[in-house]
Structure formats: structure tokens, C-alpha cells
PDB file of C-alpha atoms in Angstrom:
ATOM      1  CA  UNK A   1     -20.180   1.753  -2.560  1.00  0.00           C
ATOM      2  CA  UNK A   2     -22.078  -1.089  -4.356  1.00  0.00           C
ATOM      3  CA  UNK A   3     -22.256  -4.653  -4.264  1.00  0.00           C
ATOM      4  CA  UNK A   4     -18.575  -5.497  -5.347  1.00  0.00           C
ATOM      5  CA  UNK A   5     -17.165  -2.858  -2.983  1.00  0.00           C
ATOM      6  CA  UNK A   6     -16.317  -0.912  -5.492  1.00  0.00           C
ATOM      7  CA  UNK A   7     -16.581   3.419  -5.617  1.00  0.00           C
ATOM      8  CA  UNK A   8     -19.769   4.290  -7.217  1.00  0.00           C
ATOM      9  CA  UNK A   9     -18.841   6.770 -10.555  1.00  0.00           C
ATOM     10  CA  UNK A  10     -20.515   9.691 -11.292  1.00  0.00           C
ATOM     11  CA  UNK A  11     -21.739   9.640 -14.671  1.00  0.00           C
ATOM     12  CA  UNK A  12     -22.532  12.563 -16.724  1.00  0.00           C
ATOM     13  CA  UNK A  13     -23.994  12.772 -20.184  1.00  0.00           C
ATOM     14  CA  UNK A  14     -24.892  15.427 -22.466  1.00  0.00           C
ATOM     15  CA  UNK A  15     -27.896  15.974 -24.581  1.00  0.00           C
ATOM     16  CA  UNK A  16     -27.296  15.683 -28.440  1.00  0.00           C
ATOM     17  CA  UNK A  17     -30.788  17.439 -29.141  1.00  0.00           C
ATOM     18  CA  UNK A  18     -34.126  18.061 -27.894  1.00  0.00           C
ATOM     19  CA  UNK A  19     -37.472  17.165 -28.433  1.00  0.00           C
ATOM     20  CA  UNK A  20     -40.070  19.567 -29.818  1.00  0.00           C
ATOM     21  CA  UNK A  21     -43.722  18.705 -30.628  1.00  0.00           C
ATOM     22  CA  UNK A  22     -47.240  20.021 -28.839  1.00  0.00           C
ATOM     23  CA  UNK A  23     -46.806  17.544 -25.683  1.00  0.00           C
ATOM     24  CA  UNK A  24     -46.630  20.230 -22.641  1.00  0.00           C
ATOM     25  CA  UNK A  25     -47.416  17.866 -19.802  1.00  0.00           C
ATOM     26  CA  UNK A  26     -46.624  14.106 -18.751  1.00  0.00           C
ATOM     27  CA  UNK A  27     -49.062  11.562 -19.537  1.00  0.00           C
ATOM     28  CA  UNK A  28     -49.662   7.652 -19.500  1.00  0.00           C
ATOM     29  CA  UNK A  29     -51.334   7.070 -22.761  1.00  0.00           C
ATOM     30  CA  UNK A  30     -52.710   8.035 -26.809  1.00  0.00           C
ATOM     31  CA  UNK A  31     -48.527   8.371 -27.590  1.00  0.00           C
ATOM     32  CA  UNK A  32     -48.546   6.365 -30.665  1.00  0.00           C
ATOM     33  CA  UNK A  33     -49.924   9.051 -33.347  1.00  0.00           C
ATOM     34  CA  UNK A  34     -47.887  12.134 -31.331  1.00  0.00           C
ATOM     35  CA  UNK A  35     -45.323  13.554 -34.357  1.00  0.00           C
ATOM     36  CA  UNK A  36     -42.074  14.807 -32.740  1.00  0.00           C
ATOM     37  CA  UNK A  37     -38.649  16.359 -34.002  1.00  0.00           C
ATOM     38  CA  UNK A  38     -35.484  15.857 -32.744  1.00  0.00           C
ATOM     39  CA  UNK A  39     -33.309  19.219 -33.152  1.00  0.00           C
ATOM     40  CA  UNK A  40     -29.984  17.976 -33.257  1.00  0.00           C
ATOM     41  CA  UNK A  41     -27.262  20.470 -31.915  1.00  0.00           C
ATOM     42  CA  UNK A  42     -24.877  22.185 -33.841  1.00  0.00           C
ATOM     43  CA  UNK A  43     -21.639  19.838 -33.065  1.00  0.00           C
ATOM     44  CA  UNK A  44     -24.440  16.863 -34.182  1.00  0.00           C
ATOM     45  CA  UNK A  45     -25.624  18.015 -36.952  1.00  0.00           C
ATOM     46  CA  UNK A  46     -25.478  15.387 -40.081  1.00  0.00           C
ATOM     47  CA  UNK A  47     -25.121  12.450 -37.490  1.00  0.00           C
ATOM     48  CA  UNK A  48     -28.216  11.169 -38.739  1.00  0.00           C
ATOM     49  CA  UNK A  49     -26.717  10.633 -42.362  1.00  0.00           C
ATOM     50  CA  UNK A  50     -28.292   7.350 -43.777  1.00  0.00           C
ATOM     51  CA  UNK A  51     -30.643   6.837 -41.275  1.00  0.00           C
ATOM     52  CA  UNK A  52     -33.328   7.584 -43.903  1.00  0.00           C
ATOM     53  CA  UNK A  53     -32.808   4.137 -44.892  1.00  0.00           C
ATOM     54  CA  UNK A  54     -34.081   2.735 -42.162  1.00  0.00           C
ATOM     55  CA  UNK A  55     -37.813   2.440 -40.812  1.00  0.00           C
ATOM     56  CA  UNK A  56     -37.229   2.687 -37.043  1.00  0.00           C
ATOM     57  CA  UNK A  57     -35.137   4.532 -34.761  1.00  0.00           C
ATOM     58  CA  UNK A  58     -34.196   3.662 -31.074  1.00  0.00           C
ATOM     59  CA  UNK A  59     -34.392   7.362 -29.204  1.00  0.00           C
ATOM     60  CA  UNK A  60     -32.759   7.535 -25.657  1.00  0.00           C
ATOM     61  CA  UNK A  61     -33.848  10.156 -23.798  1.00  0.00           C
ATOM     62  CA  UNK A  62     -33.691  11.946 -20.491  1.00  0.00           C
ATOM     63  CA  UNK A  63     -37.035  11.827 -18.214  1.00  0.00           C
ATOM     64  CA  UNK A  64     -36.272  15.443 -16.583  1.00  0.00           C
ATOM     65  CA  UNK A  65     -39.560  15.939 -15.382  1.00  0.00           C
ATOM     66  CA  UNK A  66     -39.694  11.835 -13.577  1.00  0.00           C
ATOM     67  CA  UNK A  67     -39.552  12.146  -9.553  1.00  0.00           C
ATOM     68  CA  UNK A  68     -38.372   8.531  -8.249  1.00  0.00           C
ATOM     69  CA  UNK A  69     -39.860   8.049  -4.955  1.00  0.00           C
ATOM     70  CA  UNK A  70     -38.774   4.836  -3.514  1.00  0.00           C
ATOM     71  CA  UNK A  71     -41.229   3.545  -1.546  1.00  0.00           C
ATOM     72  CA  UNK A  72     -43.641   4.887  -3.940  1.00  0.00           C
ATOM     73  CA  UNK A  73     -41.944   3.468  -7.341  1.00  0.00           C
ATOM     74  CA  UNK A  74     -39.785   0.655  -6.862  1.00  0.00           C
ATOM     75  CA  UNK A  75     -42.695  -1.902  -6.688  1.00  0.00           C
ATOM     76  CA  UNK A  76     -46.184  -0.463  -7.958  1.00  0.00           C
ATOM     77  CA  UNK A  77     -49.223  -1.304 -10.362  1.00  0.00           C
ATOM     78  CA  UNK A  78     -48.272   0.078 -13.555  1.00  0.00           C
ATOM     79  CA  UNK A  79     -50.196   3.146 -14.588  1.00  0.00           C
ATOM     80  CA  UNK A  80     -51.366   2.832 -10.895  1.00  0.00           C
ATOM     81  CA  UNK A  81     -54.372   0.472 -12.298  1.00  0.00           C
ATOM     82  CA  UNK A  82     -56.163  -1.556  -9.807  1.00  0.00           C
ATOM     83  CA  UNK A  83     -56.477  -4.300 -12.724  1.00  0.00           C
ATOM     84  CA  UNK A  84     -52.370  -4.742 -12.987  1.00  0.00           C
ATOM     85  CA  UNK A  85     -50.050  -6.959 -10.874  1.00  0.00           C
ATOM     86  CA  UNK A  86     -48.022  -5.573  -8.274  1.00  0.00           C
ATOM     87  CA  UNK A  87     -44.514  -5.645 -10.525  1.00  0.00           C
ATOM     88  CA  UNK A  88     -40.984  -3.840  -9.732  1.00  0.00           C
ATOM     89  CA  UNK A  89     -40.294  -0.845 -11.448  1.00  0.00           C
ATOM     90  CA  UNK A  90     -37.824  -3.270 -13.714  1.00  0.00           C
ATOM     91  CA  UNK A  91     -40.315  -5.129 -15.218  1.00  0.00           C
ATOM     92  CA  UNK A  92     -42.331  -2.131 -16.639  1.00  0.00           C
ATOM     93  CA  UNK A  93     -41.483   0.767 -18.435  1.00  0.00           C
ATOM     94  CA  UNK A  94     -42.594   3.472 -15.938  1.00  0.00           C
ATOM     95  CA  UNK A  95     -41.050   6.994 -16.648  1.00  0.00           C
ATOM     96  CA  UNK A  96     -40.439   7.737 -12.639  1.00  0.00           C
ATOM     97  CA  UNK A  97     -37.245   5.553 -12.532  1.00  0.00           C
ATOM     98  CA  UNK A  98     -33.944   5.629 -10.432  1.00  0.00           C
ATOM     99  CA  UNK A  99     -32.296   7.510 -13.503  1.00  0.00           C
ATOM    100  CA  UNK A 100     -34.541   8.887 -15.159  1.00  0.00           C
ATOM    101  CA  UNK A 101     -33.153   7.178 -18.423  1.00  0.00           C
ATOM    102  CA  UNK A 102     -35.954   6.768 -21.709  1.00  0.00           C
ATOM    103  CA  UNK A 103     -36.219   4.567 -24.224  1.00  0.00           C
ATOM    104  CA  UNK A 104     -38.358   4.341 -26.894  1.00  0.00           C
ATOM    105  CA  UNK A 105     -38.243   2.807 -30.584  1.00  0.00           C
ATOM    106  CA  UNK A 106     -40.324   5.232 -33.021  1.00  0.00           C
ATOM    107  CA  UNK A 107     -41.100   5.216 -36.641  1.00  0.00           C
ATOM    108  CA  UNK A 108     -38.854   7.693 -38.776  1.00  0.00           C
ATOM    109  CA  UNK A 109     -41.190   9.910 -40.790  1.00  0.00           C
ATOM    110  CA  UNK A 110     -37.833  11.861 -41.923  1.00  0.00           C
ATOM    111  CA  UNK A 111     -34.212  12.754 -41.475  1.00  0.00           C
ATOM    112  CA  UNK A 112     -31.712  16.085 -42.652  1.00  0.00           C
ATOM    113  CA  UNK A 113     -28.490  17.148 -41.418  1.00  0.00           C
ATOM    114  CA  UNK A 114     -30.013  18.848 -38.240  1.00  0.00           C
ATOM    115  CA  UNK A 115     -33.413  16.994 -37.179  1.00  0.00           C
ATOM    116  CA  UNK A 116     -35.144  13.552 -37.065  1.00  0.00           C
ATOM    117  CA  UNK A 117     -38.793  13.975 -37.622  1.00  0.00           C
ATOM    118  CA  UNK A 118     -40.177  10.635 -36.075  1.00  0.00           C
ATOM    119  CA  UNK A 119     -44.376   9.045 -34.615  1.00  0.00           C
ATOM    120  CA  UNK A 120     -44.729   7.554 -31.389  1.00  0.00           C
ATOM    121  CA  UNK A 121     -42.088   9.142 -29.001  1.00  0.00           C
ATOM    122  CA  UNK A 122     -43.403   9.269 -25.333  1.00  0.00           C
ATOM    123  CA  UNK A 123     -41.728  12.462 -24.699  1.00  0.00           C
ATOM    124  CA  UNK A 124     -42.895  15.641 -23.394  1.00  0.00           C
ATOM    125  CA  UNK A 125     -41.385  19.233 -25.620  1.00  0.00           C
ATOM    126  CA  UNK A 126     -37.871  20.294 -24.547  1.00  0.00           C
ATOM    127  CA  UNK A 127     -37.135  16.494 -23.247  1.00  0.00           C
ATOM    128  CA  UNK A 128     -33.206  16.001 -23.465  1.00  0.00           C
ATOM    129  CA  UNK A 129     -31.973  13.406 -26.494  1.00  0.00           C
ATOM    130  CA  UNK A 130     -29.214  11.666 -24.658  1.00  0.00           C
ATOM    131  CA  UNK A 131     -28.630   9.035 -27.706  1.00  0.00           C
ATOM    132  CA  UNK A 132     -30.607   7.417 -31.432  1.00  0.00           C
ATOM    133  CA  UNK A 133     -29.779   4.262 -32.344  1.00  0.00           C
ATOM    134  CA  UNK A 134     -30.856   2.444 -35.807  1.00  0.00           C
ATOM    135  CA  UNK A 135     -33.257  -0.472 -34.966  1.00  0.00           C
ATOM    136  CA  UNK A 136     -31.712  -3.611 -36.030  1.00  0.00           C
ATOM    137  CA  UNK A 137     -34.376  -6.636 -36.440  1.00  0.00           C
ATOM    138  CA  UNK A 138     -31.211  -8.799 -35.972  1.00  0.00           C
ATOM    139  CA  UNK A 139     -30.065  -7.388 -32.429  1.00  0.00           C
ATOM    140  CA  UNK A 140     -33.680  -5.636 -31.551  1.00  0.00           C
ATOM    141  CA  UNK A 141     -35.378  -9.336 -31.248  1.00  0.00           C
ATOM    142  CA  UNK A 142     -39.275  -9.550 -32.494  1.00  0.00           C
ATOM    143  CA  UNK A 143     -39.318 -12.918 -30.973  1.00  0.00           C
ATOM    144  CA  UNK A 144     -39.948 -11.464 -27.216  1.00  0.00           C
ATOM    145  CA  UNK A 145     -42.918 -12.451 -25.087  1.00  0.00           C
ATOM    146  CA  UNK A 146     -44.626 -10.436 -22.418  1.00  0.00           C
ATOM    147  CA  UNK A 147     -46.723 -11.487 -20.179  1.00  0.00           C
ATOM    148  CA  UNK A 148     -50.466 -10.882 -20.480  1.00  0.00           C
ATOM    149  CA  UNK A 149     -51.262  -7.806 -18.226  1.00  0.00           C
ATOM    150  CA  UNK A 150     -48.312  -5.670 -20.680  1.00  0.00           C
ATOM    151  CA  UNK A 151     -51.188  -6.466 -24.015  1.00  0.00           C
ATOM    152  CA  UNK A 152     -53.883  -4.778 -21.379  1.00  0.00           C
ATOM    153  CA  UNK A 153     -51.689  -1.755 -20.392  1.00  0.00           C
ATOM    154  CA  UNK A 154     -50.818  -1.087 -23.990  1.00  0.00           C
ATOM    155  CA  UNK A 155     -54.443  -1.013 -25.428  1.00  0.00           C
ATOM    156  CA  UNK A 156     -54.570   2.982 -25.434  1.00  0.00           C
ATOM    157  CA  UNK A 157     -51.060   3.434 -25.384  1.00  0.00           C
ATOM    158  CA  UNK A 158     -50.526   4.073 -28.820  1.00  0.00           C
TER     159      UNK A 158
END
């Protein structure tokens, strides 16, 4: 039950592709040059018609390999750094989450009827594509703040 009193749903999602590129092991860091392609399955294939026109792509992925602990997760220093606050796993982008659900806006380096080649996916090979979305400028807002500690725990992200 949750909050309203109301059955929880069980929600189940397939994958619409996969990830492949040299990435063979988590890690928290140097993402940001790392080239991957999205193998779209068959049933998918030209869904990514006219997304060549745009420069950025939002990929939603599945964190397979993520282990949400609780006690461990749901309030930590990101990238376990002594020099970050003490945040909830909401207010950082962590990949051990309570549903193991990521997202990520890359660069798209190119597009045909069965892949998306694109830079900067933090995404390990074989990772499940659960969704891509276009980025839109207009919904996708550049006029966001952060607070200071995110501009430290992104200087060797990418």
C-alpha cells in the first residue's frame, strides 16, 4: 500500500535496445568522451527517424547492475567523498537507486534505422534502453541552478 491507501502496481517495461561500447565495469567518473551505440531491436528499428536533426538525445536506461541498499543509499555523500554534503539519494544522481531507472542526455554523433551512435552515456555494455527522448531546450530548461558541491562532483565526470 502507499500513502493514499491505494494497491501498489507492478510495473513492467521492456528494453527497446541495448547499449554496446568498451565500458565492462561500473564506474563514477571520465564518462563524457565514452562513444556508445544503441542497437535498437528489430520491432524498433527506424524509431529514430529524424532524430538526426537534433543535437541531443535524452537516453533512459535500466541500471541492472545498481544494488539499492537502504540504509546504505537513501542518504549518503555522493561518490562516497568525504568533501560532499550528506544529501538523499533524490538530490543526486547516484546509479544505486530504489529502481534502478537512468537518465542521461548525450550528444548524437549519428542515427540509421537500427542504432543511435551517441558521447557521454554513463552506461556500462549490454545496459537495457528502456526509452530516447529528443532534448527540447524549450521543455529541457538551461536555466537550472545547482548548488555548489554538484560543479565539484562533476569536475572529472565528463
Amino acid at each position: 500500500m502507499n500513502l493514499r491507501g491505494l494497491q501498489m502496481q507492478e510495473i513492467i517495461m521492456n528494453p527497446i535496445g541495448y547499449v554496446k561500447n568498451d565500458v565492462q565495469t561500473k564506474k563514477d567518473v571520465s564518462w563524457g568522451n565514452e562513444v556508445s551505440t544503441i542497437l535498437l531491436n528489430e520491432e524498433y528499428h527506424t524509431g529514430c527517424t529524424g532524430l538526426e536533426n537534433f543535437s541531443h538525445a535524452m537516453i533512459i536506461y535500466y541500471l541492472d547492475k545498481a544494488a539499492f541498499q537502504k540504509d546504505q543509499h537513501l542518504q549518503r555523500r555522493p561518490q562516497n567523498r568525504e568533501d560532499m554534503p550528506l544529501v538523499g539519494i533524490f538530490s543526486q544522481r547516484g546509479k544505486d537507486r530504489p529502481n534502478r531507472i537512468g537518465i542521461m542526455t548525450v550528444q548524437i554523433l549519428s542515427v540509421d534505422d537500427t542504432s543511435l551512435t551517441v558521447k557521454g552515456l554513463d552506461a556500462i555494455d549490454n545496459t537495457a534502453v528502456l526509452d530516447i527522448k529528443p532534448y527540447y531546450p524549450v521543455y529541457d530548461r538551461k536555466d537550472a541552478h545547482v548548488p555548489e558541491w554538484v560543479d565539484r562532483l562533476m569536475e572529472h565526470y565528463f
